[in-house]
JSON list of C-alpha atoms in Angstrom, two decimals:
[
{"chain": "A", "resi": 1, "resn": "UNK", "atom": "CA", "xyz": [149.62, 7.35, -99.02]},
{"chain": "A", "resi": 2, "resn": "UNK", "atom": "CA", "xyz": [150.55, 3.94, -100.13]},
{"chain": "A", "resi": 3, "resn": "UNK", "atom": "CA", "xyz": [150.75, 0.68, -98.20]},
{"chain": "A", "resi": 4, "resn": "UNK", "atom": "CA", "xyz": [152.07, -2.61, -98.87]},
{"chain": "A", "resi": 5, "resn": "UNK", "atom": "CA", "xyz": [149.76, -5.66, -99.57]},
{"chain": "A", "resi": 6, "resn": "UNK", "atom": "CA", "xyz": [150.84, -7.14, -96.28]},
{"chain": "A", "resi": 7, "resn": "UNK", "atom": "CA", "xyz": [149.98, -4.11, -94.35]},
{"chain": "A", "resi": 8, "resn": "UNK", "atom": "CA", "xyz": [146.57, -3.76, -96.11]},
{"chain": "A", "resi": 9, "resn": "UNK", "atom": "CA", "xyz": [145.80, -7.46, -95.41]},
{"chain": "A", "resi": 10, "resn": "UNK", "atom": "CA", "xyz": [146.78, -7.14, -91.77]},
{"chain": "A", "resi": 11, "resn": "UNK", "atom": "CA", "xyz": [144.61, -4.05, -91.17]},
{"chain": "A", "resi": 12, "resn": "UNK", "atom": "CA", "xyz": [141.69, -5.48, -93.10]},
{"chain": "A", "resi": 13, "resn": "UNK", "atom": "CA", "xyz": [141.96, -8.75, -91.05]},
{"chain": "A", "resi": 14, "resn": "UNK", "atom": "CA", "xyz": [142.03, -6.88, -87.86]},
{"chain": "A", "resi": 15, "resn": "UNK", "atom": "CA", "xyz": [139.05, -4.68, -88.71]},
{"chain": "A", "resi": 16, "resn": "UNK", "atom": "CA", "xyz": [136.97, -7.74, -89.97]},
{"chain": "A", "resi": 17, "resn": "UNK", "atom": "CA", "xyz": [137.85, -10.14, -87.11]},
{"chain": "A", "resi": 18, "resn": "UNK", "atom": "CA", "xyz": [138.89, -7.85, -84.15]},
{"chain": "A", "resi": 19, "resn": "UNK", "atom": "CA", "xyz": [141.33, -10.35, -83.01]},
{"chain": "A", "resi": 20, "resn": "UNK", "atom": "CA", "xyz": [145.10, -10.15, -83.23]},
{"chain": "A", "resi": 21, "resn": "UNK", "atom": "CA", "xyz": [145.62, -13.94, -83.49]},
{"chain": "A", "resi": 22, "resn": "UNK", "atom": "CA", "xyz": [143.78, -13.90, -86.74]},
{"chain": "A", "resi": 23, "resn": "UNK", "atom": "CA", "xyz": [146.74, -12.13, -88.66]},
{"chain": "A", "resi": 24, "resn": "UNK", "atom": "CA", "xyz": [148.73, -15.29, -88.28]},
{"chain": "A", "resi": 25, "resn": "UNK", "atom": "CA", "xyz": [146.32, -17.10, -90.51]},
{"chain": "A", "resi": 26, "resn": "UNK", "atom": "CA", "xyz": [147.07, -14.73, -93.45]},
{"chain": "A", "resi": 27, "resn": "UNK", "atom": "CA", "xyz": [149.91, -16.69, -94.73]},
{"chain": "A", "resi": 28, "resn": "UNK", "atom": "CA", "xyz": [152.50, -13.85, -94.50]},
{"chain": "A", "resi": 29, "resn": "UNK", "atom": "CA", "xyz": [155.99, -14.81, -93.73]},
{"chain": "A", "resi": 30, "resn": "UNK", "atom": "CA", "xyz": [157.14, -14.12, -90.16]},
{"chain": "A", "resi": 31, "resn": "UNK", "atom": "CA", "xyz": [159.81, -11.49, -91.19]},
{"chain": "A", "resi": 32, "resn": "UNK", "atom": "CA", "xyz": [157.42, -9.68, -93.47]},
{"chain": "A", "resi": 33, "resn": "UNK", "atom": "CA", "xyz": [154.64, -9.86, -90.89]},
{"chain": "A", "resi": 34, "resn": "UNK", "atom": "CA", "xyz": [156.98, -8.45, -88.10]},
{"chain": "A", "resi": 35, "resn": "UNK", "atom": "CA", "xyz": [158.24, -5.67, -90.44]},
{"chain": "A", "resi": 36, "resn": "UNK", "atom": "CA", "xyz": [154.72, -4.69, -91.33]},
{"chain": "A", "resi": 37, "resn": "UNK", "atom": "CA", "xyz": [153.52, -4.63, -87.82]},
{"chain": "A", "resi": 38, "resn": "UNK", "atom": "CA", "xyz": [156.50, -2.39, -87.02]},
{"chain": "A", "resi": 39, "resn": "UNK", "atom": "CA", "xyz": [155.46, 0.00, -89.79]},
{"chain": "A", "resi": 40, "resn": "UNK", "atom": "CA", "xyz": [151.93, 0.06, -88.52]},
{"chain": "A", "resi": 41, "resn": "UNK", "atom": "CA", "xyz": [153.20, 0.73, -84.96]},
{"chain": "A", "resi": 42, "resn": "UNK", "atom": "CA", "xyz": [155.37, 3.59, -86.17]},
{"chain": "A", "resi": 43, "resn": "UNK", "atom": "CA", "xyz": [152.56, 5.10, -88.24]},
{"chain": "A", "resi": 44, "resn": "UNK", "atom": "CA", "xyz": [150.36, 5.11, -85.15]},
{"chain": "A", "resi": 45, "resn": "UNK", "atom": "CA", "xyz": [153.03, 6.73, -83.04]},
{"chain": "A", "resi": 46, "resn": "UNK", "atom": "CA", "xyz": [154.10, 9.28, -85.63]},
{"chain": "A", "resi": 47, "resn": "UNK", "atom": "CA", "xyz": [150.55, 10.25, -86.63]},
{"chain": "A", "resi": 48, "resn": "UNK", "atom": "CA", "xyz": [149.20, 10.25, -83.12]},
{"chain": "A", "resi": 49, "resn": "UNK", "atom": "CA", "xyz": [146.52, 7.77, -84.25]},
{"chain": "A", "resi": 50, "resn": "UNK", "atom": "CA", "xyz": [144.56, 6.54, -81.26]},
{"chain": "A", "resi": 51, "resn": "UNK", "atom": "CA", "xyz": [146.29, 9.08, -79.01]},
{"chain": "A", "resi": 52, "resn": "UNK", "atom": "CA", "xyz": [143.45, 11.03, -77.79]},
{"chain": "A", "resi": 53, "resn": "UNK", "atom": "CA", "xyz": [143.17, 11.36, -74.04]},
{"chain": "A", "resi": 54, "resn": "UNK", "atom": "CA", "xyz": [140.31, 9.43, -72.54]},
{"chain": "A", "resi": 55, "resn": "UNK", "atom": "CA", "xyz": [137.17, 11.40, -71.84]},
{"chain": "A", "resi": 56, "resn": "UNK", "atom": "CA", "xyz": [136.69, 11.26, -68.01]},
{"chain": "A", "resi": 57, "resn": "UNK", "atom": "CA", "xyz": [134.15, 13.90, -67.58]},
{"chain": "A", "resi": 58, "resn": "UNK", "atom": "CA", "xyz": [131.69, 15.73, -69.73]},
{"chain": "A", "resi": 59, "resn": "UNK", "atom": "CA", "xyz": [132.01, 19.47, -69.88]},
{"chain": "A", "resi": 60, "resn": "UNK", "atom": "CA", "xyz": [129.69, 22.41, -71.03]},
{"chain": "A", "resi": 61, "resn": "UNK", "atom": "CA", "xyz": [126.85, 24.46, -69.75]},
{"chain": "A", "resi": 62, "resn": "UNK", "atom": "CA", "xyz": [124.38, 21.67, -70.59]},
{"chain": "A", "resi": 63, "resn": "UNK", "atom": "CA", "xyz": [125.99, 19.18, -68.22]},
{"chain": "A", "resi": 64, "resn": "UNK", "atom": "CA", "xyz": [125.81, 21.44, -65.12]},
{"chain": "A", "resi": 65, "resn": "UNK", "atom": "CA", "xyz": [122.01, 21.25, -65.31]},
{"chain": "A", "resi": 66, "resn": "UNK", "atom": "CA", "xyz": [121.58, 18.04, -67.24]},
{"chain": "A", "resi": 67, "resn": "UNK", "atom": "CA", "xyz": [118.12, 17.26, -66.02]},
{"chain": "A", "resi": 68, "resn": "UNK", "atom": "CA", "xyz": [116.88, 20.71, -67.04]},
{"chain": "A", "resi": 69, "resn": "UNK", "atom": "CA", "xyz": [118.52, 20.30, -70.47]},
{"chain": "A", "resi": 70, "resn": "UNK", "atom": "CA", "xyz": [116.89, 16.87, -70.91]},
{"chain": "A", "resi": 71, "resn": "UNK", "atom": "CA", "xyz": [113.48, 17.59, -69.35]},
{"chain": "A", "resi": 72, "resn": "UNK", "atom": "CA", "xyz": [113.18, 21.31, -69.55]},
{"chain": "A", "resi": 73, "resn": "UNK", "atom": "CA", "xyz": [111.77, 23.85, -71.96]},
{"chain": "A", "resi": 74, "resn": "UNK", "atom": "CA", "xyz": [111.86, 22.32, -75.50]},
{"chain": "A", "resi": 75, "resn": "UNK", "atom": "CA", "xyz": [111.92, 24.96, -78.18]},
{"chain": "A", "resi": 76, "resn": "UNK", "atom": "CA", "xyz": [112.04, 22.97, -81.38]},
{"chain": "A", "resi": 77, "resn": "UNK", "atom": "CA", "xyz": [112.24, 19.45, -82.84]},
{"chain": "A", "resi": 78, "resn": "UNK", "atom": "CA", "xyz": [113.67, 18.38, -86.20]},
{"chain": "A", "resi": 79, "resn": "UNK", "atom": "CA", "xyz": [111.72, 15.57, -87.72]},
{"chain": "A", "resi": 80, "resn": "UNK", "atom": "CA", "xyz": [113.47, 13.44, -90.44]},
{"chain": "A", "resi": 81, "resn": "UNK", "atom": "CA", "xyz": [110.48, 12.24, -92.29]},
{"chain": "A", "resi": 82, "resn": "UNK", "atom": "CA", "xyz": [112.35, 9.74, -94.39]},
{"chain": "A", "resi": 83, "resn": "UNK", "atom": "CA", "xyz": [115.91, 8.34, -95.11]},
{"chain": "A", "resi": 84, "resn": "UNK", "atom": "CA", "xyz": [114.92, 8.15, -98.66]},
{"chain": "A", "resi": 85, "resn": "UNK", "atom": "CA", "xyz": [115.02, 11.73, -99.47]},
{"chain": "A", "resi": 86, "resn": "UNK", "atom": "CA", "xyz": [115.41, 12.46, -103.32]},
{"chain": "A", "resi": 87, "resn": "UNK", "atom": "CA", "xyz": [117.30, 15.64, -102.85]},
{"chain": "A", "resi": 88, "resn": "UNK", "atom": "CA", "xyz": [121.07, 15.92, -102.09]},
{"chain": "A", "resi": 89, "resn": "UNK", "atom": "CA", "xyz": [121.22, 19.05, -99.96]},
{"chain": "A", "resi": 90, "resn": "UNK", "atom": "CA", "xyz": [124.93, 19.87, -98.93]},
{"chain": "A", "resi": 91, "resn": "UNK", "atom": "CA", "xyz": [124.01, 20.44, -95.37]},
{"chain": "A", "resi": 92, "resn": "UNK", "atom": "CA", "xyz": [122.28, 17.08, -95.01]},
{"chain": "A", "resi": 93, "resn": "UNK", "atom": "CA", "xyz": [123.74, 14.20, -92.99]},
{"chain": "A", "resi": 94, "resn": "UNK", "atom": "CA", "xyz": [123.12, 12.11, -96.13]},
{"chain": "A", "resi": 95, "resn": "UNK", "atom": "CA", "xyz": [125.14, 14.39, -98.42]},
{"chain": "A", "resi": 96, "resn": "UNK", "atom": "CA", "xyz": [128.43, 12.66, -99.42]},
{"chain": "A", "resi": 97, "resn": "UNK", "atom": "CA", "xyz": [130.03, 16.21, -98.61]},
{"chain": "A", "resi": 98, "resn": "UNK", "atom": "CA", "xyz": [128.75, 16.26, -94.94]},
{"chain": "A", "resi": 99, "resn": "UNK", "atom": "CA", "xyz": [131.57, 15.49, -92.43]},
{"chain": "A", "resi": 100, "resn": "UNK", "atom": "CA", "xyz": [129.42, 12.86, -90.60]},
{"chain": "A", "resi": 101, "resn": "UNK", "atom": "CA", "xyz": [128.10, 11.35, -93.75]},
{"chain": "A", "resi": 102, "resn": "UNK", "atom": "CA", "xyz": [125.37, 8.56, -93.24]},
{"chain": "A", "resi": 103, "resn": "UNK", "atom": "CA", "xyz": [124.28, 6.15, -95.86]},
{"chain": "A", "resi": 104, "resn": "UNK", "atom": "CA", "xyz": [120.81, 6.57, -97.33]},
{"chain": "A", "resi": 105, "resn": "UNK", "atom": "CA", "xyz": [118.39, 4.22, -95.64]},
{"chain": "A", "resi": 106, "resn": "UNK", "atom": "CA", "xyz": [114.91, 3.22, -96.66]},
{"chain": "A", "resi": 107, "resn": "UNK", "atom": "CA", "xyz": [112.99, 3.92, -93.36]},
{"chain": "A", "resi": 108, "resn": "UNK", "atom": "CA", "xyz": [110.11, 6.33, -93.20]},
{"chain": "A", "resi": 109, "resn": "UNK", "atom": "CA", "xyz": [108.88, 8.11, -89.92]},
{"chain": "A", "resi": 110, "resn": "UNK", "atom": "CA", "xyz": [105.73, 6.39, -88.68]},
{"chain": "A", "resi": 111, "resn": "UNK", "atom": "CA", "xyz": [102.66, 8.22, -87.55]},
{"chain": "A", "resi": 112, "resn": "UNK", "atom": "CA", "xyz": [103.21, 7.07, -84.00]},
{"chain": "A", "resi": 113, "resn": "UNK", "atom": "CA", "xyz": [106.69, 8.60, -83.91]},
{"chain": "A", "resi": 114, "resn": "UNK", "atom": "CA", "xyz": [105.50, 11.80, -85.44]},
{"chain": "A", "resi": 115, "resn": "UNK", "atom": "CA", "xyz": [102.56, 12.08, -83.10]},
{"chain": "A", "resi": 116, "resn": "UNK", "atom": "CA", "xyz": [104.82, 11.50, -79.99]},
{"chain": "A", "resi": 117, "resn": "UNK", "atom": "CA", "xyz": [107.40, 13.92, -81.02]},
{"chain": "A", "resi": 118, "resn": "UNK", "atom": "CA", "xyz": [104.87, 16.78, -81.73]},
{"chain": "A", "resi": 119, "resn": "UNK", "atom": "CA", "xyz": [102.97, 15.97, -78.46]},
{"chain": "A", "resi": 120, "resn": "UNK", "atom": "CA", "xyz": [106.17, 16.09, -76.50]},
{"chain": "A", "resi": 121, "resn": "UNK", "atom": "CA", "xyz": [107.16, 19.34, -78.02]},
{"chain": "A", "resi": 122, "resn": "UNK", "atom": "CA", "xyz": [103.77, 20.80, -77.09]},
{"chain": "A", "resi": 123, "resn": "UNK", "atom": "CA", "xyz": [103.86, 19.42, -73.57]},
{"chain": "A", "resi": 124, "resn": "UNK", "atom": "CA", "xyz": [107.40, 20.59, -72.81]},
{"chain": "A", "resi": 125, "resn": "UNK", "atom": "CA", "xyz": [107.39, 23.97, -74.50]},
{"chain": "A", "resi": 126, "resn": "UNK", "atom": "CA", "xyz": [106.66, 26.98, -72.36]},
{"chain": "A", "resi": 127, "resn": "UNK", "atom": "CA", "xyz": [106.85, 29.65, -75.10]},
{"chain": "A", "resi": 128, "resn": "UNK", "atom": "CA", "xyz": [107.71, 29.64, -78.71]},
{"chain": "A", "resi": 129, "resn": "UNK", "atom": "CA", "xyz": [107.98, 26.28, -80.47]},
{"chain": "A", "resi": 130, "resn": "UNK", "atom": "CA", "xyz": [108.72, 25.09, -83.96]},
{"chain": "A", "resi": 131, "resn": "UNK", "atom": "CA", "xyz": [108.87, 21.86, -85.97]},
{"chain": "A", "resi": 132, "resn": "UNK", "atom": "CA", "xyz": [111.70, 21.57, -88.29]},
{"chain": "A", "resi": 133, "resn": "UNK", "atom": "CA", "xyz": [111.08, 19.13, -91.09]},
{"chain": "A", "resi": 134, "resn": "UNK", "atom": "CA", "xyz": [113.82, 17.52, -93.32]},
{"chain": "A", "resi": 135, "resn": "UNK", "atom": "CA", "xyz": [114.41, 14.33, -95.19]},
{"chain": "A", "resi": 136, "resn": "UNK", "atom": "CA", "xyz": [111.55, 14.89, -97.55]},
{"chain": "A", "resi": 137, "resn": "UNK", "atom": "CA", "xyz": [110.43, 12.82, -100.44]},
{"chain": "A", "resi": 138, "resn": "UNK", "atom": "CA", "xyz": [107.05, 14.25, -100.98]},
{"chain": "A", "resi": 139, "resn": "UNK", "atom": "CA", "xyz": [106.00, 11.49, -103.46]},
{"chain": "A", "resi": 140, "resn": "UNK", "atom": "CA", "xyz": [106.68, 8.77, -101.04]},
{"chain": "A", "resi": 141, "resn": "UNK", "atom": "CA", "xyz": [106.06, 10.33, -97.67]},
{"chain": "A", "resi": 142, "resn": "UNK", "atom": "CA", "xyz": [103.10, 12.65, -98.33]},
{"chain": "A", "resi": 143, "resn": "UNK", "atom": "CA", "xyz": [100.78, 10.95, -95.88]},
{"chain": "A", "resi": 144, "resn": "UNK", "atom": "CA", "xyz": [103.29, 11.18, -92.92]},
{"chain": "A", "resi": 145, "resn": "UNK", "atom": "CA", "xyz": [104.22, 14.85, -93.98]},
{"chain": "A", "resi": 146, "resn": "UNK", "atom": "CA", "xyz": [100.50, 15.81, -94.09]},
{"chain": "A", "resi": 147, "resn": "UNK", "atom": "CA", "xyz": [99.90, 14.13, -90.75]},
{"chain": "A", "resi": 148, "resn": "UNK", "atom": "CA", "xyz": [102.98, 16.16, -89.26]},
{"chain": "A", "resi": 149, "resn": "UNK", "atom": "CA", "xyz": [101.46, 19.41, -90.65]},
{"chain": "A", "resi": 150, "resn": "UNK", "atom": "CA", "xyz": [98.01, 18.57, -89.21]},
{"chain": "A", "resi": 151, "resn": "UNK", "atom": "CA", "xyz": [99.28, 17.67, -85.76]},
{"chain": "A", "resi": 152, "resn": "UNK", "atom": "CA", "xyz": [101.52, 20.75, -85.67]},
{"chain": "A", "resi": 153, "resn": "UNK", "atom": "CA", "xyz": [98.55, 22.96, -86.83]},
{"chain": "A", "resi": 154, "resn": "UNK", "atom": "CA", "xyz": [96.34, 21.40, -84.03]},
{"chain": "A", "resi": 155, "resn": "UNK", "atom": "CA", "xyz": [98.85, 22.93, -81.41]},
{"chain": "A", "resi": 156, "resn": "UNK", "atom": "CA", "xyz": [99.60, 26.14, -83.44]},
{"chain": "A", "resi": 157, "resn": "UNK", "atom": "CA", "xyz": [103.19, 25.05, -83.91]},
{"chain": "A", "resi": 158, "resn": "UNK", "atom": "CA", "xyz": [104.59, 26.57, -87.16]},
{"chain": "A", "resi": 159, "resn": "UNK", "atom": "CA", "xyz": [106.45, 24.07, -89.48]},
{"chain": "A", "resi": 160, "resn": "UNK", "atom": "CA", "xyz": [109.81, 25.06, -90.92]},
{"chain": "A", "resi": 161, "resn": "UNK", "atom": "CA", "xyz": [111.57, 23.67, -93.88]},
{"chain": "A", "resi": 162, "resn": "UNK", "atom": "CA", "xyz": [115.38, 24.21, -94.51]},
{"chain": "A", "resi": 163, "resn": "UNK", "atom": "CA", "xyz": [116.20, 26.39, -97.37]},
{"chain": "A", "resi": 164, "resn": "UNK", "atom": "CA", "xyz": [116.87, 23.83, -100.12]},
{"chain": "A", "resi": 165, "resn": "UNK", "atom": "CA", "xyz": [115.22, 22.06, -102.92]},
{"chain": "A", "resi": 166, "resn": "UNK", "atom": "CA", "xyz": [112.99, 20.28, -100.54]},
{"chain": "A", "resi": 167, "resn": "UNK", "atom": "CA", "xyz": [111.45, 23.33, -99.08]},
{"chain": "A", "resi": 168, "resn": "UNK", "atom": "CA", "xyz": [110.04, 24.38, -102.48]},
{"chain": "A", "resi": 169, "resn": "UNK", "atom": "CA", "xyz": [107.57, 21.47, -102.58]},
{"chain": "A", "resi": 170, "resn": "UNK", "atom": "CA", "xyz": [106.99, 21.51, -98.90]},
{"chain": "A", "resi": 171, "resn": "UNK", "atom": "CA", "xyz": [106.29, 25.11, -98.66]},
{"chain": "A", "resi": 172, "resn": "UNK", "atom": "CA", "xyz": [103.77, 24.80, -101.51]},
{"chain": "A", "resi": 173, "resn": "UNK", "atom": "CA", "xyz": [102.05, 22.20, -99.51]},
{"chain": "A", "resi": 174, "resn": "UNK", "atom": "CA", "xyz": [101.92, 24.45, -96.45]},
{"chain": "A", "resi": 175, "resn": "UNK", "atom": "CA", "xyz": [100.41, 27.21, -98.43]},
{"chain": "A", "resi": 176, "resn": "UNK", "atom": "CA", "xyz": [97.68, 24.80, -99.75]},
{"chain": "A", "resi": 177, "resn": "UNK", "atom": "CA", "xyz": [97.18, 23.51, -96.34]}
]
Protein backbone atom coordinates (compact mmCIF):
# COMPACT_ATOMS: atom_id res chain seq x y z
CA UNK A 1 0.00 0.00 0.00
CA UNK A 2 1.35 3.41 -0.89
CA UNK A 3 0.33 6.74 0.59
CA UNK A 4 1.00 10.29 -0.44
CA UNK A 5 3.59 12.35 1.39
CA UNK A 6 0.82 14.51 2.83
CA UNK A 7 -1.01 11.51 4.30
CA UNK A 8 2.25 10.22 5.73
CA UNK A 9 3.00 13.59 7.34
CA UNK A 10 -0.53 13.83 8.78
CA UNK A 11 -0.45 10.34 10.30
CA UNK A 12 3.07 10.81 11.64
CA UNK A 13 2.08 14.15 13.18
CA UNK A 14 -1.03 12.68 14.82
CA UNK A 15 0.97 9.77 16.24
CA UNK A 16 3.70 12.02 17.60
CA UNK A 17 1.58 14.85 19.00
CA UNK A 18 -1.78 13.18 19.66
CA UNK A 19 -3.51 16.49 18.85
CA UNK A 20 -5.59 17.16 15.78
CA UNK A 21 -4.74 20.88 15.66
CA UNK A 22 -1.07 20.06 15.12
CA UNK A 23 -1.72 18.99 11.51
CA UNK A 24 -2.45 22.63 10.61
CA UNK A 25 1.19 23.44 11.37
CA UNK A 26 2.48 21.04 8.69
CA UNK A 27 2.35 23.59 5.90
CA UNK A 28 0.03 21.49 3.70
CA UNK A 29 -2.33 23.51 1.48
CA UNK A 30 -5.94 23.46 2.71
CA UNK A 31 -7.27 21.62 -0.37
CA UNK A 32 -4.59 18.94 -0.14
CA UNK A 33 -5.06 18.67 3.63
CA UNK A 34 -8.83 18.20 3.21
CA UNK A 35 -8.36 15.61 0.42
CA UNK A 36 -5.79 13.70 2.50
CA UNK A 37 -8.07 13.67 5.55
CA UNK A 38 -10.93 12.40 3.36
CA UNK A 39 -8.71 9.60 2.06
CA UNK A 40 -7.71 8.66 5.62
CA UNK A 41 -11.38 8.68 6.68
CA UNK A 42 -12.37 6.44 3.77
CA UNK A 43 -9.55 4.01 4.51
CA UNK A 44 -10.61 3.83 8.16
CA UNK A 45 -14.21 3.12 7.14
CA UNK A 46 -13.45 0.70 4.30
CA UNK A 47 -10.83 -1.28 6.22
CA UNK A 48 -12.84 -1.29 9.48
CA UNK A 49 -9.95 0.34 11.30
CA UNK A 50 -10.84 1.26 14.89
CA UNK A 51 -14.23 -0.40 14.42
CA UNK A 52 -14.00 -3.06 17.12
CA UNK A 53 -16.91 -2.97 19.54
CA UNK A 54 -16.01 -1.74 23.02
CA UNK A 55 -15.22 -4.38 25.62
CA UNK A 56 -17.93 -4.02 28.24
CA UNK A 57 -17.46 -7.25 30.16
CA UNK A 58 -14.79 -9.87 30.49
CA UNK A 59 -15.76 -13.40 29.58
CA UNK A 60 -14.29 -16.82 30.13
CA UNK A 61 -14.13 -19.38 32.89
CA UNK A 62 -11.44 -17.47 34.79
CA UNK A 63 -13.70 -14.42 35.18
CA UNK A 64 -16.44 -16.36 36.96
CA UNK A 65 -14.09 -17.18 39.81
CA UNK A 66 -11.57 -14.38 39.45
CA UNK A 67 -10.37 -14.47 43.07
CA UNK A 68 -9.78 -18.22 42.86
CA UNK A 69 -7.92 -17.72 39.58
CA UNK A 70 -5.72 -14.99 41.06
CA UNK A 71 -5.21 -16.35 44.55
CA UNK A 72 -5.87 -20.06 44.09
CA UNK A 73 -3.69 -23.05 43.39
CA UNK A 74 -0.63 -22.01 41.41
CA UNK A 75 0.83 -24.82 39.34
CA UNK A 76 3.74 -23.13 37.59
CA UNK A 77 5.60 -19.90 37.09
CA UNK A 78 7.71 -18.81 34.17
CA UNK A 79 10.74 -16.77 35.08
CA UNK A 80 12.34 -14.59 32.46
CA UNK A 81 15.87 -14.42 33.81
CA UNK A 82 17.04 -11.73 31.40
CA UNK A 83 15.85 -9.56 28.54
CA UNK A 84 19.37 -9.89 27.09
CA UNK A 85 19.06 -13.47 25.93
CA UNK A 86 21.60 -14.33 23.26
CA UNK A 87 19.36 -16.97 21.62
CA UNK A 88 16.67 -16.16 19.06
CA UNK A 89 14.08 -18.87 19.67
CA UNK A 90 11.04 -18.68 17.37
CA UNK A 91 8.51 -18.99 20.20
CA UNK A 92 10.09 -16.25 22.33
CA UNK A 93 8.45 -12.86 22.80
CA UNK A 94 11.71 -11.26 21.71
CA UNK A 95 11.81 -13.13 18.41
CA UNK A 96 11.08 -10.95 15.42
CA UNK A 97 8.75 -13.70 14.18
CA UNK A 98 6.62 -13.68 17.34
CA UNK A 99 3.25 -11.97 16.80
CA UNK A 100 3.54 -9.82 19.94
CA UNK A 101 7.21 -8.98 19.36
CA UNK A 102 8.95 -7.01 22.12
CA UNK A 103 12.28 -5.33 21.73
CA UNK A 104 15.28 -6.75 23.53
CA UNK A 105 15.98 -4.93 26.76
CA UNK A 106 18.92 -4.92 29.12
CA UNK A 107 17.34 -5.87 32.44
CA UNK A 108 18.12 -8.99 34.43
CA UNK A 109 15.91 -10.54 37.09
CA UNK A 110 16.98 -9.61 40.61
CA UNK A 111 17.58 -12.14 43.35
CA UNK A 112 14.71 -10.57 45.30
CA UNK A 113 12.20 -11.05 42.47
CA UNK A 114 13.37 -14.64 41.91
CA UNK A 115 13.01 -15.41 45.61
CA UNK A 116 9.54 -13.87 45.87
CA UNK A 117 8.32 -15.68 42.75
CA UNK A 118 9.52 -19.11 43.86
CA UNK A 119 8.30 -18.57 47.44
CA UNK A 120 4.88 -17.53 46.10
CA UNK A 121 4.75 -20.69 43.97
CA UNK A 122 5.66 -22.82 47.01
CA UNK A 123 3.10 -21.13 49.25
CA UNK A 124 0.22 -21.22 46.75
CA UNK A 125 0.73 -24.67 45.26
CA UNK A 126 -1.30 -27.53 46.60
CA UNK A 127 0.10 -30.28 44.42
CA UNK A 128 2.52 -30.48 41.54
CA UNK A 129 4.48 -27.34 40.73
CA UNK A 130 7.14 -26.37 38.25
CA UNK A 131 9.42 -23.43 37.52
CA UNK A 132 9.80 -22.68 33.82
CA UNK A 133 12.91 -20.72 33.00
CA UNK A 134 13.42 -18.70 29.85
CA UNK A 135 15.36 -15.73 28.62
CA UNK A 136 18.74 -17.21 29.38
CA UNK A 137 22.14 -15.79 28.76
CA UNK A 138 24.11 -18.14 30.94
CA UNK A 139 27.31 -16.10 30.70
CA UNK A 140 25.60 -12.92 31.91
CA UNK A 141 23.03 -14.32 34.32
CA UNK A 142 24.73 -17.36 35.79
CA UNK A 143 24.39 -16.14 39.39
CA UNK A 144 20.65 -15.45 39.16
CA UNK A 145 20.06 -18.71 37.29
CA UNK A 146 22.05 -20.65 39.89
CA UNK A 147 20.07 -18.91 42.67
CA UNK A 148 16.76 -19.86 41.00
CA UNK A 149 17.90 -23.48 40.73
CA UNK A 150 19.00 -23.53 44.39
CA UNK A 151 15.75 -21.94 45.58
CA UNK A 152 13.63 -24.33 43.52
CA UNK A 153 15.65 -27.30 44.80
CA UNK A 154 15.06 -26.12 48.38
CA UNK A 155 11.31 -26.62 47.85
CA UNK A 156 11.64 -29.69 45.58
CA UNK A 157 10.29 -27.74 42.61
CA UNK A 158 11.65 -29.10 39.34
CA UNK A 159 12.98 -26.57 36.83
CA UNK A 160 11.97 -26.75 33.19
CA UNK A 161 13.68 -25.22 30.19
CA UNK A 162 11.99 -24.77 26.84
CA UNK A 163 13.13 -27.02 24.01
CA UNK A 164 15.54 -24.70 22.27
CA UNK A 165 19.14 -23.71 22.13
CA UNK A 166 18.96 -22.24 25.61
CA UNK A 167 17.94 -25.54 27.18
CA UNK A 168 21.17 -27.23 26.10
CA UNK A 169 23.36 -25.11 28.37
CA UNK A 170 20.79 -24.89 31.14
CA UNK A 171 20.12 -28.61 31.25
CA UNK A 172 23.86 -29.21 31.56
CA UNK A 173 23.84 -26.88 34.57
CA UNK A 174 20.94 -28.80 36.11
CA UNK A 175 22.79 -32.08 35.63
CA UNK A 176 25.89 -30.63 37.26
CA UNK A 177 23.76 -29.17 40.02
